[in-house]
Amino acid sequence: MDDSGDSGRPQQGAGGTDPGAAPDKGTPKRPAEPGGGILMGRPFGVPVYVAPSWFIVAALITWVFGGQLERVLPGLGNIRYLVSLFFAIAFYASVLVHELAHTVAALRYKLPVRRIQLQFFGGVSEIEKESETPGREFVLAFVGPLLSLVLAGVFYAGMQFVDPPTVPGVLLAGLMISNLLVAAFNLLPGLPLDGGRMLRAVVWKITGKPMSGTVVAAWVGRGLAVAVLIGLPLLTHTGALGNATDEITGVETVTDALLAAILAGIIWTGAGNSLRMARLREHLPDLRARTLTRRAVPVESVTPLSEALRRANEAGARALVVVDGQGNPKGLVREAAIVGVPEHRRPWVAVSGLAQDLTDGMRIPAELAGEALLDRLKATPATEYLVVEETGEIYGVLSTIDVERAFVAAMARPSA
């Protein structure tokens, strides 16, 4: 969005319409509330959800680990599946500790965390804002793998106090190895993995441009996705992972290929999402309440709609603000409500019947911009907002439709 030109009050553009014109199809979409699974608790005030896909992977881990237990501890019988289920839960508890490390670091840097979600391939901490410095970004990314390594050390220490061919010994060994794998995998230098964020921080520090770091780390992440798609099945079928190649069956071949494809897809998609979010943050400053605001005319509540629209057209305005006898704003006439009134009835309909009462959250400072503007709109969902100057003077009306159009236009612009 080009914000150059006249810095005064917004004018009706060449393609502008009066307030009675039909709006775009659809209604403004509001960000979904935190969710996406079963709420397990709120450590540090951050909700933790278990996604439905977790139950699939828990069942898969129970089945696979149960088969391994049958070879290591054949005397367990069917109890091995109960032990395997405990391992699956303990493993994801370790993943939760990994994510809590990110959360605590984010909160330490005063970065809001929307939620933690445990899902098919591990977990994710949804941090709503970007780190202010590459150093903080590096620390924020590194603490997760670091805690996984610490947990691996704790489980290794526990192994020294139990016999290896026992249930506790096998569980501790499995948890040690799994945490080592989680740490090693997350340290791979490609987004959306923690190692990718660390690489991003390094490139950001060298170039001074966070977007450059994101581009490099995202494309390395896409390279990792291709490597996983091709390399993981090859490793399992060449015995490089310590497995016997003569025992590999057709079912295992298909399973390995499917898991590799899913994992590669997650990495590729995550890298692409990281690029899109970086582009969003880069262009967020272009979203300014002052430049997006529609000119409005004040009308008293008893004013007929037809008269109010006539005044708006004469003034080149595209919005109506209902005021009291002293000129204080009391409500906004909703554009969708205007469209719903047939033209022949407009002389007999007062604007008060089409207005939405103003709340404090619907008053937007004219200087609000970027992420602060979006946060304000998200906090008080509405279709229109009153934009005011620092003095309290009415500046105009901000429509969410205009914000969404500017948002889409900003996202479509190439990065600098």
Tab-separated table of C-alpha atoms in Angstrom:
chain	number	residue	atom	x	y	z
A	1	MET	CA	0.000	0.000	0.000
A	2	ASP	CA	1.425	3.321	-1.053
A	3	ASP	CA	1.086	5.821	1.794
A	4	SER	CA	2.648	8.710	-0.066
A	5	GLY	CA	0.747	11.824	-1.067
A	6	ASP	CA	-1.564	14.112	0.892
A	7	SER	CA	-1.235	13.518	4.603
A	8	GLY	CA	-4.508	15.223	5.389
A	9	ARG	CA	-7.912	13.711	6.003
A	10	PRO	CA	-8.621	10.749	3.683
A	11	GLN	CA	-10.527	11.536	0.519
A	12	GLN	CA	-13.000	9.488	-1.439
A	13	GLY	CA	-10.990	7.712	-4.101
A	14	ALA	CA	-11.728	7.255	-7.757
A	15	GLY	CA	-13.341	3.930	-7.035
A	16	GLY	CA	-15.115	5.110	-3.873
A	17	THR	CA	-18.828	4.694	-3.247
A	18	ASP	CA	-21.318	6.348	-0.969
A	19	PRO	CA	-22.262	4.678	2.356
A	20	GLY	CA	-25.299	3.125	0.775
A	21	ALA	CA	-23.340	1.126	-1.764
A	22	ALA	CA	-23.144	-2.633	-1.440
A	23	PRO	CA	-20.113	-3.841	0.511
A	24	ASP	CA	-17.818	-6.663	-0.537
A	25	LYS	CA	-19.226	-10.129	-0.098
A	26	GLY	CA	-18.422	-11.837	3.133
A	27	THR	CA	-17.761	-10.499	6.595
A	28	PRO	CA	-14.486	-9.690	8.291
A	29	LYS	CA	-12.888	-12.763	9.732
A	30	ARG	CA	-11.830	-12.626	13.354
A	31	PRO	CA	-8.837	-14.518	14.655
A	32	ALA	CA	-9.832	-17.752	16.283
A	33	GLU	CA	-9.508	-18.052	20.023
A	34	PRO	CA	-6.768	-20.285	21.374
A	35	GLY	CA	-7.757	-23.907	21.063
A	36	GLY	CA	-7.190	-26.849	18.791
A	37	GLY	CA	-7.468	-29.773	21.165
A	38	ILE	CA	-7.917	-30.747	24.793
A	39	LEU	CA	-6.863	-28.139	27.345
A	40	MET	CA	-4.440	-29.783	29.771
A	41	GLY	CA	-3.508	-26.818	31.957
A	42	ARG	CA	-2.024	-23.320	32.044
A	43	PRO	CA	1.586	-23.418	33.257
A	44	PHE	CA	2.945	-19.862	33.569
A	45	GLY	CA	-0.490	-18.708	32.444
A	46	VAL	CA	-0.083	-20.217	28.955
A	47	PRO	CA	-2.738	-22.750	27.841
A	48	VAL	CA	-1.415	-26.180	26.856
A	49	TYR	CA	-3.481	-28.159	24.352
A	50	VAL	CA	-3.193	-31.741	23.149
A	51	ALA	CA	-4.256	-31.962	19.489
A	52	PRO	CA	-6.359	-34.935	18.335
A	53	SER	CA	-3.439	-36.057	16.160
A	54	TRP	CA	-1.462	-36.771	19.352
A	55	PHE	CA	-3.636	-39.806	20.037
A	56	ILE	CA	-2.670	-41.223	16.641
A	57	VAL	CA	1.039	-40.888	17.278
A	58	ALA	CA	0.614	-42.142	20.871
A	59	ALA	CA	-1.028	-45.282	19.520
A	60	LEU	CA	1.764	-45.648	16.930
A	61	ILE	CA	4.478	-45.264	19.588
A	62	THR	CA	2.682	-47.772	21.832
A	63	TRP	CA	2.556	-50.319	19.023
A	64	VAL	CA	6.159	-49.834	17.831
A	65	PHE	CA	7.715	-49.670	21.308
A	66	GLY	CA	5.608	-52.638	22.381
A	67	GLY	CA	7.171	-54.692	19.579
A	68	GLN	CA	10.643	-53.714	20.745
A	69	LEU	CA	9.798	-54.641	24.331
A	70	GLU	CA	8.714	-58.086	23.173
A	71	ARG	CA	12.246	-58.720	21.914
A	72	VAL	CA	14.037	-57.138	24.880
A	73	LEU	CA	11.726	-58.308	27.681
A	74	PRO	CA	9.777	-61.292	26.314
A	75	GLY	CA	8.339	-62.170	29.716
A	76	LEU	CA	6.119	-59.085	29.902
A	77	GLY	CA	3.342	-60.428	27.690
A	78	ASN	CA	0.537	-58.002	26.905
A	79	ILE	CA	1.590	-55.748	29.784
A	80	ARG	CA	4.249	-54.451	27.396
A	81	TYR	CA	1.627	-52.285	25.700
A	82	LEU	CA	0.776	-50.619	29.019
A	83	VAL	CA	4.500	-49.951	29.507
A	84	SER	CA	4.679	-48.619	25.945
A	85	LEU	CA	1.759	-46.266	26.558
A	86	PHE	CA	3.549	-44.942	29.639
A	87	PHE	CA	6.625	-44.370	27.475
A	88	ALA	CA	4.551	-42.428	24.902
A	89	ILE	CA	3.125	-40.195	27.637
A	90	ALA	CA	6.553	-39.690	29.251
A	91	PHE	CA	8.078	-38.857	25.873
A	92	TYR	CA	5.498	-36.161	25.196
A	93	ALA	CA	5.967	-34.858	28.721
A	94	SER	CA	9.606	-34.361	27.686
A	95	VAL	CA	8.416	-32.537	24.568
A	96	LEU	CA	6.262	-30.326	26.804
A	97	VAL	CA	9.344	-29.462	28.893
A	98	HIS	CA	11.129	-28.564	25.637
A	99	GLU	CA	8.298	-26.206	24.676
A	100	LEU	CA	8.025	-24.757	28.176
A	101	ALA	CA	11.673	-23.762	27.893
A	102	HIS	CA	10.776	-21.657	24.836
A	103	THR	CA	7.758	-20.260	26.675
A	104	VAL	CA	9.671	-19.237	29.794
A	105	ALA	CA	12.348	-17.553	27.674
A	106	ALA	CA	9.688	-15.721	25.648
A	107	LEU	CA	7.919	-14.500	28.771
A	108	ARG	CA	11.274	-13.449	30.187
A	109	TYR	CA	11.700	-11.215	27.123
A	110	LYS	CA	8.092	-9.973	27.500
A	111	LEU	CA	6.939	-11.755	24.338
A	112	PRO	CA	3.331	-12.992	24.648
A	113	VAL	CA	2.777	-16.728	24.105
A	114	ARG	CA	-0.636	-17.595	22.713
A	115	ARG	CA	-0.540	-21.317	23.508
A	116	ILE	CA	1.465	-24.526	23.500
A	117	GLN	CA	0.131	-27.375	21.404
A	118	LEU	CA	1.276	-30.994	21.471
A	119	GLN	CA	0.571	-32.578	18.108
A	120	PHE	CA	1.532	-35.363	15.701
A	121	PHE	CA	5.239	-34.584	15.347
A	122	GLY	CA	6.129	-32.997	18.678
A	123	GLY	CA	4.940	-29.633	19.911
A	124	VAL	CA	4.860	-25.940	19.113
A	125	SER	CA	4.940	-22.772	21.211
A	126	GLU	CA	2.973	-20.016	19.480
A	127	ILE	CA	4.864	-16.821	20.305
A	128	GLU	CA	2.919	-13.825	19.039
A	129	LYS	CA	5.733	-11.317	18.578
A	130	GLU	CA	9.199	-11.369	17.092
A	131	SER	CA	12.340	-11.049	19.204
A	132	GLU	CA	13.765	-7.539	19.209
A	133	THR	CA	17.396	-8.613	18.727
A	134	PRO	CA	19.184	-11.535	17.037
A	135	GLY	CA	20.777	-12.423	20.377
A	136	ARG	CA	17.393	-12.902	22.001
A	137	GLU	CA	16.189	-14.864	18.986
A	138	PHE	CA	19.167	-17.209	19.299
A	139	VAL	CA	18.619	-17.770	23.021
A	140	LEU	CA	14.886	-18.243	22.543
A	141	ALA	CA	15.530	-20.971	19.966
A	142	PHE	CA	18.430	-22.676	21.735
A	143	VAL	CA	16.789	-23.205	25.146
A	144	GLY	CA	14.461	-25.889	23.753
A	145	PRO	CA	17.148	-28.288	22.466
A	146	LEU	CA	19.234	-27.435	25.539
A	147	LEU	CA	16.474	-28.662	27.861
A	148	SER	CA	16.097	-31.815	25.755
A	149	LEU	CA	19.819	-32.467	26.189
A	150	VAL	CA	19.507	-31.850	29.926
A	151	LEU	CA	16.628	-34.336	30.113
A	152	ALA	CA	18.691	-36.880	28.186
A	153	GLY	CA	21.436	-36.432	30.786
A	154	VAL	CA	18.955	-36.870	33.637
A	155	PHE	CA	17.634	-40.110	32.144
A	156	TYR	CA	21.186	-41.320	31.536
A	157	ALA	CA	22.009	-40.641	35.180
A	158	GLY	CA	18.925	-42.591	36.204
A	159	MET	CA	20.098	-45.561	34.138
A	160	GLN	CA	23.111	-45.919	36.447
A	161	PHE	CA	20.846	-46.942	39.317
A	162	VAL	CA	18.788	-49.644	37.577
A	163	ASP	CA	19.510	-52.882	35.767
A	164	PRO	CA	19.373	-52.546	31.951
A	165	PRO	CA	17.212	-55.665	31.262
A	166	THR	CA	14.297	-54.340	33.356
A	167	VAL	CA	11.265	-52.173	32.660
A	168	PRO	CA	12.776	-49.080	34.376
A	169	GLY	CA	16.074	-49.632	32.551
A	170	VAL	CA	14.408	-49.921	29.141
A	171	LEU	CA	12.154	-46.903	29.785
A	172	LEU	CA	15.042	-44.701	30.918
A	173	ALA	CA	17.150	-45.767	27.936
A	174	GLY	CA	14.292	-45.090	25.544
A	175	LEU	CA	13.625	-41.659	27.027
A	176	MET	CA	17.332	-40.789	26.946
A	177	ILE	CA	17.638	-41.747	23.280
A	178	SER	CA	14.370	-40.037	22.293
A	179	ASN	CA	15.407	-36.761	23.950
A	180	LEU	CA	18.787	-36.928	22.230
A	181	LEU	CA	16.990	-37.401	18.918
A	182	VAL	CA	14.620	-34.488	19.660
A	183	ALA	CA	17.565	-32.230	20.462
A	184	ALA	CA	19.580	-33.329	17.415
A	185	PHE	CA	16.624	-33.008	15.055
A	186	ASN	CA	15.664	-29.560	16.348
A	187	LEU	CA	19.240	-28.338	15.988
A	188	LEU	CA	19.161	-28.941	12.226
A	189	PRO	CA	19.743	-25.495	10.637
A	190	GLY	CA	16.486	-24.938	8.810
A	191	LEU	CA	13.132	-23.348	9.612
A	192	PRO	CA	10.755	-24.138	11.233
A	193	LEU	CA	13.162	-26.058	13.501
A	194	ASP	CA	14.963	-24.428	16.407
A	195	GLY	CA	18.258	-24.737	14.550
A	196	GLY	CA	16.690	-22.769	11.708
A	197	ARG	CA	15.796	-19.968	14.092
A	198	MET	CA	19.360	-20.017	15.393
A	199	LEU	CA	20.652	-19.792	11.815
A	200	ARG	CA	18.219	-16.945	11.192
A	201	ALA	CA	19.590	-15.126	14.237
A	202	VAL	CA	23.180	-15.541	13.014
A	203	VAL	CA	22.382	-14.230	9.516
A	204	TRP	CA	20.323	-11.434	11.053
A	205	LYS	CA	23.302	-10.458	13.224
A	206	ILE	CA	25.702	-10.498	10.252
A	207	THR	CA	23.472	-8.642	7.772
A	208	GLY	CA	21.483	-6.505	10.183
A	209	LYS	CA	18.307	-7.613	8.361
A	210	PRO	CA	15.899	-10.081	10.017
A	211	MET	CA	14.240	-10.760	6.659
A	212	SER	CA	17.558	-11.920	5.177
A	213	GLY	CA	17.960	-14.354	8.043
A	214	THR	CA	14.456	-15.683	7.502
A	215	VAL	CA	14.975	-16.179	3.762
A	216	VAL	CA	18.241	-18.089	4.278
A	217	ALA	CA	16.888	-20.272	7.096
A	218	ALA	CA	13.616	-20.966	5.265
A	219	TRP	CA	15.340	-22.134	2.086
A	220	VAL	CA	17.720	-24.300	4.103
A	221	GLY	CA	14.600	-25.718	5.756
A	222	ARG	CA	13.128	-26.558	2.361
A	223	GLY	CA	16.401	-28.266	1.469
A	224	LEU	CA	16.120	-30.292	4.680
A	225	ALA	CA	12.578	-31.288	3.720
A	226	VAL	CA	13.837	-32.692	0.402
A	227	ALA	CA	16.713	-34.433	2.188
A	228	VAL	CA	14.298	-36.062	4.655
A	229	LEU	CA	11.940	-37.144	1.874
A	230	ILE	CA	14.739	-38.875	-0.054
A	231	GLY	CA	17.313	-39.637	2.592
A	232	LEU	CA	15.295	-41.126	5.454
A	233	PRO	CA	13.986	-44.138	3.488
A	234	LEU	CA	17.476	-44.679	2.035
A	235	LEU	CA	19.061	-44.674	5.492
A	236	THR	CA	16.629	-47.235	6.847
A	237	HIS	CA	17.062	-49.499	3.833
A	238	THR	CA	20.855	-49.431	3.747
A	239	GLY	CA	21.312	-50.413	7.368
A	240	ALA	CA	22.909	-47.058	8.212
A	241	LEU	CA	20.647	-46.756	11.259
A	242	GLY	CA	21.775	-50.120	12.649
A	243	ASN	CA	18.831	-52.122	11.356
A	244	ALA	CA	19.182	-55.444	9.536
A	245	THR	CA	18.384	-54.976	5.850
A	246	ASP	CA	17.309	-58.604	5.377
A	247	GLU	CA	14.460	-58.094	7.873
A	248	ILE	CA	12.901	-55.134	6.049
A	249	THR	CA	9.448	-55.970	4.685
A	250	GLY	CA	7.236	-54.297	2.133
A	251	VAL	CA	5.014	-52.912	4.891
A	252	GLU	CA	8.024	-51.315	6.589
A	253	THR	CA	9.111	-49.843	3.255
A	254	VAL	CA	5.736	-48.173	2.757
A	255	THR	CA	5.645	-47.015	6.384
A	256	ASP	CA	9.109	-45.453	6.169
A	257	ALA	CA	8.226	-43.663	2.938
A	258	LEU	CA	4.937	-42.399	4.395
A	259	LEU	CA	6.544	-41.092	7.584
A	260	ALA	CA	9.314	-39.430	5.562
A	261	ALA	CA	6.720	-37.758	3.334
A	262	ILE	CA	4.712	-36.490	6.315
A	263	LEU	CA	7.796	-35.166	8.094
A	264	ALA	CA	9.129	-33.550	4.920
A	265	GLY	CA	5.741	-31.959	4.278
A	266	ILE	CA	5.649	-30.499	7.780
A	267	ILE	CA	9.145	-29.026	7.424
A	268	TRP	CA	8.446	-27.623	3.931
A	269	THR	CA	5.137	-26.092	5.017
A	270	GLY	CA	6.682	-24.663	8.178
A	271	ALA	CA	9.483	-23.041	6.191
A	272	GLY	CA	6.968	-21.470	3.817
A	273	ASN	CA	4.846	-20.219	6.712
A	274	SER	CA	7.939	-18.654	8.275
A	275	LEU	CA	8.567	-16.736	5.051
A	276	ARG	CA	4.967	-15.537	4.909
A	277	MET	CA	4.975	-14.426	8.554
A	278	ALA	CA	8.254	-12.571	8.031
A	279	ARG	CA	6.774	-10.795	5.006
A	280	LEU	CA	3.725	-9.925	7.106
A	281	ARG	CA	5.821	-8.403	9.892
A	282	GLU	CA	7.898	-6.524	7.329
A	283	HIS	CA	4.821	-4.849	5.852
A	284	LEU	CA	2.795	-4.381	9.050
A	285	PRO	CA	3.985	-0.768	9.479
A	286	ASP	CA	2.146	0.010	6.215
A	287	LEU	CA	-1.175	-0.539	8.005
A	288	ARG	CA	-1.968	2.870	9.485
A	289	ALA	CA	-5.285	3.907	10.931
A	290	ARG	CA	-4.885	7.451	9.617
A	291	THR	CA	-4.407	6.426	5.972
A	292	LEU	CA	-7.145	3.754	6.051
A	293	THR	CA	-9.835	5.871	7.686
A	294	ARG	CA	-12.927	6.916	5.768
A	295	ARG	CA	-14.134	10.509	6.001
A	296	ALA	CA	-17.298	10.671	8.109
A	297	VAL	CA	-20.061	13.196	8.717
A	298	PRO	CA	-21.733	13.658	12.115
A	299	VAL	CA	-25.524	13.292	12.239
A	300	GLU	CA	-28.001	13.375	15.108
A	301	SER	CA	-29.902	10.227	15.997
A	302	VAL	CA	-33.271	11.480	14.642
A	303	THR	CA	-31.829	12.310	11.198
A	304	PRO	CA	-33.524	10.321	8.413
A	305	LEU	CA	-31.187	7.961	6.610
A	306	SER	CA	-31.821	9.603	3.232
A	307	GLU	CA	-30.849	13.024	4.616
A	308	ALA	CA	-27.743	11.586	6.295
A	309	LEU	CA	-26.628	9.969	3.022
A	310	ARG	CA	-27.245	13.225	1.157
A	311	ARG	CA	-24.958	15.087	3.565
A	312	ALA	CA	-22.315	12.384	3.265
A	313	ASN	CA	-22.349	12.547	-0.537
A	314	GLU	CA	-22.069	16.330	-0.506
A	315	ALA	CA	-19.047	16.137	1.809
A	316	GLY	CA	-17.436	13.298	-0.116
A	317	ALA	CA	-17.703	11.120	2.993
A	318	ARG	CA	-18.255	7.375	3.203
A	319	ALA	CA	-19.334	6.920	6.826
A	320	LEU	CA	-21.852	8.275	9.340
A	321	VAL	CA	-21.241	9.012	13.029
A	322	VAL	CA	-24.241	9.499	15.317
A	323	VAL	CA	-23.694	12.392	17.753
A	324	ASP	CA	-25.697	13.963	20.566
A	325	GLY	CA	-26.804	17.597	20.788
A	326	GLN	CA	-23.311	18.669	21.926
A	327	GLY	CA	-21.585	16.872	19.018
A	328	ASN	CA	-20.245	14.005	21.117
A	329	PRO	CA	-20.076	10.690	19.204
A	330	LYS	CA	-22.508	8.059	20.460
A	331	GLY	CA	-22.622	5.435	17.721
A	332	LEU	CA	-21.588	4.370	14.237
A	333	VAL	CA	-24.041	3.670	11.438
A	334	ARG	CA	-23.159	0.218	10.152
A	335	GLU	CA	-22.580	-0.022	6.415
A	336	ALA	CA	-24.241	-3.445	6.242
A	337	ALA	CA	-27.353	-2.026	7.937
A	338	ILE	CA	-27.592	0.790	5.377
A	339	VAL	CA	-27.510	-1.685	2.507
A	340	GLY	CA	-30.391	-3.592	4.104
A	341	VAL	CA	-32.750	-0.590	3.904
A	342	PRO	CA	-34.545	-0.209	0.537
A	343	GLU	CA	-34.098	3.222	-1.018
A	344	HIS	CA	-37.812	4.087	-0.884
A	345	ARG	CA	-37.850	3.550	2.917
A	346	ARG	CA	-34.741	5.583	3.716
A	347	PRO	CA	-36.634	8.902	4.270
A	348	TRP	CA	-38.651	7.170	7.033
A	349	VAL	CA	-35.788	5.384	8.845
A	350	ALA	CA	-33.807	7.275	11.493
A	351	VAL	CA	-30.068	6.617	11.644
A	352	SER	CA	-30.350	5.703	15.327
A	353	GLY	CA	-32.002	2.426	14.352
A	354	LEU	CA	-29.001	1.448	12.225
A	355	ALA	CA	-26.245	2.531	14.611
A	356	GLN	CA	-24.002	0.464	16.833
A	357	ASP	CA	-23.331	2.016	20.242
A	358	LEU	CA	-19.752	3.131	20.759
A	359	THR	CA	-17.627	1.384	23.373
A	360	ASP	CA	-14.195	2.445	24.586
A	361	GLY	CA	-12.609	-0.367	22.542
A	362	MET	CA	-14.173	1.013	19.358
A	363	ARG	CA	-12.307	4.341	19.676
A	364	ILE	CA	-9.032	4.109	17.734
A	365	PRO	CA	-6.274	6.762	17.908
A	366	ALA	CA	-5.488	8.092	14.432
A	367	GLU	CA	-1.760	7.431	14.922
A	368	LEU	CA	-2.214	3.718	15.688
A	369	ALA	CA	-0.398	1.519	13.150
A	370	GLY	CA	1.046	-1.913	12.453
A	371	GLU	CA	0.809	-4.708	14.977
A	372	ALA	CA	-0.607	-2.365	17.631
A	373	LEU	CA	-3.499	-1.542	15.308
A	374	LEU	CA	-4.262	-5.206	14.612
A	375	ASP	CA	-4.054	-6.047	18.322
A	376	ARG	CA	-6.546	-3.281	19.087
A	377	LEU	CA	-8.990	-4.520	16.458
A	378	LYS	CA	-8.621	-8.092	17.689
A	379	ALA	CA	-9.300	-7.062	21.285
A	380	THR	CA	-12.660	-5.490	20.360
A	381	PRO	CA	-14.213	-7.211	17.323
A	382	ALA	CA	-16.451	-4.876	15.293
A	383	THR	CA	-17.133	-3.947	11.672
A	384	GLU	CA	-16.429	-0.213	12.110
A	385	TYR	CA	-14.365	1.845	14.539
A	386	LEU	CA	-14.328	5.551	15.365
A	387	VAL	CA	-10.926	7.105	14.682
A	388	VAL	CA	-10.104	10.120	16.834
A	389	GLU	CA	-7.289	12.640	17.146
A	390	GLU	CA	-5.319	13.091	20.370
A	391	THR	CA	-7.622	16.010	21.183
A	392	GLY	CA	-10.672	13.721	20.948
A	393	GLU	CA	-11.822	15.301	17.673
A	394	ILE	CA	-13.517	12.901	15.255
A	395	TYR	CA	-11.156	11.991	12.418
A	396	GLY	CA	-13.300	9.406	10.635
A	397	VAL	CA	-14.411	5.787	10.607
A	398	LEU	CA	-12.196	2.755	10.102
A	399	SER	CA	-13.846	-0.242	8.430
A	400	THR	CA	-12.417	-3.730	8.885
A	401	ILE	CA	-13.082	-4.330	5.194
A	402	ASP	CA	-10.567	-1.597	4.343
A	403	VAL	CA	-8.054	-3.041	6.808
A	404	GLU	CA	-8.365	-6.482	5.231
A	405	ARG	CA	-7.894	-5.067	1.725
A	406	ALA	CA	-4.773	-3.175	2.817
A	407	PHE	CA	-3.521	-6.287	4.601
A	408	VAL	CA	-3.866	-8.403	1.448
A	409	ALA	CA	-2.236	-5.690	-0.665
A	410	ALA	CA	0.690	-5.432	1.766
A	411	MET	CA	1.208	-9.189	1.728
A	412	ALA	CA	1.243	-9.186	-2.082
A	413	ARG	CA	4.035	-6.629	-2.269
A	414	PRO	CA	7.551	-8.038	-2.809
A	415	SER	CA	9.922	-7.889	0.136
A	416	ALA	CA	12.609	-5.249	0.194
